[in-house]
C-alpha cells in the first residue's frame, strides 16, 4: 500500500486553490426506503391485509425514517435527505401533495382515510361497493423503478392537499443534528412525468395553476424552518425543446423571487445535461447537481461557464451500480472542480438517489451467497455514504489517518479486481469472437414460420395464454424457505414444486386455456433465477431494491464472463409438458432484461456482457427445443427501459440489444414458436426494433394505459402476432367478462383476429389464487365469446 500511497496525487490536487479552508459539503440525493430487511414492505402489506392499523404503519415508517437519517448522519453527511421516504412512490406523494386526485377517486374521498385514498390510487379499490382501477404505473426513466403516473385534465385543479413533506421535515428536524434537505420533484419534471387524459391541451400548459401550489408548499416548509430544498428535475437530461427550456428559466425565476433565502439545489441525473447544460446553468439556483458517472462530458463546459454564484454538487459515487468507487478517478474530478471553483463551491454526492441500490453489504452474511472475494468490491447504499465522506475527507487540507486507510483499502481492492483471475473465461471469449460479424437470427421469414407453426400447433383464433408466473403463495414461500435453511431436502423441495406445477396445469386445462404455462414456482424472480444458474453471476442474500410499491427485487451481480453451467429450465419444462397434450411454453428471461435488472460489471462494454449472456441463453433455447418444447417465451421487458434517455444514443443501443435477442432466439427451427413479452412503457419509440426482434408472438402491457398503444403497432404494420394484455394484473381487482370483451373489441378495431392472442398484461406471481382464478376464467370466457363474433 505504501507505494500506491506515494504515487497518489492528492497533494497536487490540494495545492490547487487557496480557497481551501472550508470543507466540502456531503450529501446524497435520496436513500432506499423499503427497509434493510424489507420492514416497510411488510408493514404496508400487513396494513393492506388488516393485520396492522394505521397507527402501527405510521410508527413503522417513523422507525425506518429514523434509521435512514441515522445512517446518513453516522456516515457524516452534512445534509440529510427528507421527504424521499414514501409508503409507495414519491411521484404519487407529489400528486397527493398537490391535490392531483383523479375524478374516479372522489367518491372515496369522503368515506375512507387519506391513507386508504392514497393506496387506492396506487392499487385500485374494490371494497364496500366501490370498484375503482389503479392509476397507471410506468418506469422511472431508464431504471427498473416504477412510479405512479399523474393524470391531468384540461382544467386540472391543483391544491395543497397532503402536508407529508412538511411533516417529514419536522420529524427530521427533531431527530437530526444535521441539516435536513427536503427532496421534491421539481414542477416541470412533475408535469412531464404525468399524462393528459384528453388530447386538447399539453400538460406544461398547467404550469400557471400548478406553481401557486408549489409556492404554498414552499411557504409552509419555509415557516417550518426549512432552508434547503432539492428539486429533482431529471427531464433536464432528456431532449427538450426551446419552449420547455424557457419554461425552466421562468419557473425557477418565480420560485427564486419568492424564496430568496432558501437554498435551492437543482438535481438531474441518469445522464449529462448535454444540450440543456446552458439552460441549467442559467437557472437562479444555488447549487446544480451533476451526475458525473453518466455525464462526465458536461464538466469542461461546467468548469468554464458556471456562474460565480452557483455551486455544484458532483455525483461521483454511482447511485445505480454496486461497485466500489474508483477513488482515483473521483479525486481527479473533484480536484479539477476545486481548482476551478474552490472547496466551498463543490459538494460531493451520489450520482442519483441511492433508491436504486440495496441497503448495506454488511447485511450479507459471511458464508452467504456471495463469493468471498466479491464482498470487498461492493458498495451498497450505506457503503456509498462512506465513500462520499471518504472522498470529501481526502480533499481536506489535513487528511486523517482514517481517510488514508480508506483510500489504501479502496486502491487495493480496485487493483485486485482489475487483475482477478475470476473474471475471465477464455472459452466464452473465443465463442464471442467467433460470433462477431456473423449473421444471427432465424432463417425463414415470419410469414413462412407462421404457416408452419399453425399447422403444427392447431390453435383456435384468439388463443388464450398467460405470461408465465402464477401466485407465489405462503405455502410455496415456506417450502422454499425450508429448502434454503436446509430443513427440506432438494428432492422434497423439487417434489413440492412439481405438485404445484401439476395443479397449475390441471387448472389451466380445466378452464380451457390454449397455451399453458408451468407457473415459474421454482423462481423467486425471473432474473434472479438465471443469475443463480449462470457462471459469472453472483446473487445476494438480502440485496433488495424497490421495483414498485412494496415489490422488491434482488438484482444479480454480473461480475465476470458469463456462461451456462448446465441446463437451467429444461427438466421442469419437460415435466410440465409431459402433463398435457396442449403446448406448455418454455420460459426464459432475455439477455437485455438480465442485464437491465442486474448490477453489471463496469469494466467492459455492456454489449460484450449482453452477447455473453445471449450465448448462454441460446444453448438453453436449443436444449428446450430438443426436449420437445414447441413454444419458447423469452421475456424482454428490460429492453425498452434500457433505452438511452437521449434520442441520439438510441440506435447504437438498440442495435446490440436486438442482436443479443436474435443470438439467443435465432437458432431454433421454423416450427418452434418464439414468444417475447414486455411490460409498461412507450413502445412507439422502439417499434422498429420490436419488428427487428422478429418474435413470432409478442405479448405486451396495454391494459393500464387503456390500449392506446395499439394504433401505433397497427400503423407500423407490425408483422408478428400480438397479445395485448387485456387486464391489469398489478391491481387485485377482478375484471368482469364484459369489461374484458370491451378491451378485446378495442384490440380488434386495429387487428385481424388471426393476429391476436388473449392474455393478462404480465405474470401473476404477485396475485392471490382467489384473484387469479376468477380473473383468468373471465378472460377465457371473454375470448370464447369474442371467437363467436369474429
Ligand atoms: N414470465 C414472467 C412472469 O410471468 C414475466 C414477468 C415480467 O415481464 N415482468 O412473471
Ligand atoms: Zn410483464
CSV table of N, CA, C and O and ligand atoms in Angstrom, one decimal, residues 466-470 520 523 526 587-589 597 633 635-637 677-679 761-765, ligand 1:
chain,number,residue,atom,x,y,z
A,466,UNK,N,-51.2,-17.3,-20.6
A,466,UNK,CA,-50.8,-16.4,-19.6
A,466,UNK,C,-49.3,-16.0,-19.8
A,466,UNK,O,-48.6,-16.6,-20.6
A,467,UNK,N,-48.9,-15.1,-19.0
A,467,UNK,CA,-47.5,-14.5,-19.3
A,467,UNK,C,-46.4,-15.4,-18.6
A,467,UNK,O,-45.3,-15.4,-19.0
A,468,UNK,N,-46.8,-16.2,-17.6
A,468,UNK,CA,-45.8,-17.1,-17.1
A,468,UNK,C,-46.0,-17.5,-15.7
A,468,UNK,O,-46.4,-18.6,-15.3
A,469,UNK,N,-45.8,-16.5,-14.8
A,469,UNK,CA,-45.8,-16.9,-13.4
A,469,UNK,C,-47.2,-16.9,-12.8
A,469,UNK,O,-48.1,-16.3,-13.3
A,470,UNK,N,-47.3,-17.8,-11.8
A,470,UNK,CA,-48.6,-17.9,-11.1
A,470,UNK,C,-48.3,-17.6,-9.6
A,470,UNK,O,-47.2,-17.5,-9.2
A,520,UNK,N,-43.7,-21.0,-13.1
A,520,UNK,CA,-42.5,-20.4,-12.6
A,520,UNK,C,-42.4,-20.5,-11.0
A,520,UNK,O,-41.7,-19.6,-10.4
A,523,UNK,N,-39.0,-20.2,-9.4
A,523,UNK,CA,-38.2,-18.9,-9.5
A,523,UNK,C,-38.8,-17.9,-8.5
A,523,UNK,O,-40.0,-17.6,-8.5
A,526,UNK,N,-37.6,-13.6,-12.0
A,526,UNK,CA,-37.3,-14.0,-13.3
A,526,UNK,C,-35.8,-13.7,-13.7
A,526,UNK,O,-35.3,-14.3,-14.7
A,587,UNK,N,-39.9,-21.1,-20.7
A,587,UNK,CA,-40.0,-19.7,-20.2
A,587,UNK,C,-38.6,-19.2,-19.8
A,587,UNK,O,-38.0,-19.8,-18.9
A,588,UNK,N,-38.1,-18.2,-20.5
A,588,UNK,CA,-36.7,-17.7,-20.2
A,588,UNK,C,-36.8,-16.2,-20.1
A,588,UNK,O,-37.7,-15.6,-20.6
A,589,UNK,N,-35.8,-15.7,-19.5
A,589,UNK,CA,-35.6,-14.2,-19.5
A,589,UNK,C,-34.5,-13.8,-20.5
A,589,UNK,O,-33.4,-14.5,-20.5
A,597,UNK,N,-31.7,-5.7,-15.4
A,597,UNK,CA,-32.2,-5.9,-14.0
A,597,UNK,C,-31.1,-6.5,-13.1
A,597,UNK,O,-31.4,-7.0,-12.0
A,633,UNK,N,-40.9,-18.8,-24.7
A,633,UNK,CA,-41.1,-17.4,-24.5
A,633,UNK,C,-39.8,-16.9,-23.9
A,633,UNK,O,-39.3,-17.4,-22.9
A,635,UNK,N,-38.7,-13.5,-22.3
A,635,UNK,CA,-39.2,-12.2,-21.8
A,635,UNK,C,-38.1,-11.1,-22.0
A,635,UNK,O,-37.0,-11.3,-21.6
A,636,UNK,N,-38.5,-10.0,-22.6
A,636,UNK,CA,-37.6,-8.9,-22.7
A,636,UNK,C,-38.2,-7.6,-22.2
A,636,UNK,O,-38.0,-6.5,-22.9
A,637,UNK,N,-38.8,-7.5,-21.1
A,637,UNK,CA,-39.3,-6.2,-20.6
A,637,UNK,C,-38.2,-5.2,-20.4
A,637,UNK,O,-38.5,-4.0,-20.3
A,677,UNK,N,-42.1,-11.1,-24.3
A,677,UNK,CA,-43.1,-10.3,-23.5
A,677,UNK,C,-42.4,-9.0,-23.0
A,677,UNK,O,-41.2,-9.0,-22.6
A,678,UNK,N,-43.2,-8.0,-23.0
A,678,UNK,CA,-42.7,-6.7,-22.4
A,678,UNK,C,-43.7,-6.1,-21.6
A,678,UNK,O,-44.9,-6.2,-21.8
A,679,UNK,N,-43.3,-5.3,-20.6
A,679,UNK,CA,-44.2,-4.6,-19.7
A,679,UNK,C,-44.4,-3.2,-20.1
A,679,UNK,O,-44.3,-2.9,-21.3
A,761,UNK,N,-51.8,-8.8,-18.7
A,761,UNK,CA,-50.7,-8.0,-19.2
A,761,UNK,C,-49.4,-8.3,-18.6
A,761,UNK,O,-48.4,-7.7,-19.0
A,762,UNK,N,-49.3,-9.2,-17.6
A,762,UNK,CA,-48.0,-9.6,-17.1
A,762,UNK,C,-48.2,-10.8,-16.3
A,762,UNK,O,-49.3,-11.4,-16.2
A,763,UNK,N,-47.1,-11.3,-15.7
A,763,UNK,CA,-47.1,-12.5,-14.9
A,763,UNK,C,-48.0,-12.3,-13.6
A,763,UNK,O,-48.2,-11.2,-13.2
A,764,UNK,N,-48.4,-13.4,-13.0
A,764,UNK,CA,-49.4,-13.3,-11.9
A,764,UNK,C,-48.8,-13.7,-10.6
A,764,UNK,O,-49.6,-13.9,-9.6
A,765,UNK,N,-47.5,-13.7,-10.5
A,765,UNK,CA,-46.9,-14.1,-9.2
A,765,UNK,C,-47.3,-13.3,-8.0
A,765,UNK,O,-47.3,-13.8,-6.9
B,1,LIG,N1,-42.6,-14.5,-17.3
B,1,LIG,C1,-42.6,-13.5,-16.3
B,1,LIG,C2,-43.7,-13.7,-15.4
B,1,LIG,O1,-44.7,-14.1,-15.8
B,1,LIG,C3,-42.6,-12.1,-16.9
B,1,LIG,C4,-42.6,-11.1,-15.9
B,1,LIG,C5,-42.4,-9.7,-16.4
B,1,LIG,O2,-42.5,-9.4,-17.6
B,1,LIG,N2,-42.1,-8.8,-15.6
B,1,LIG,O3,-43.6,-13.4,-14.2
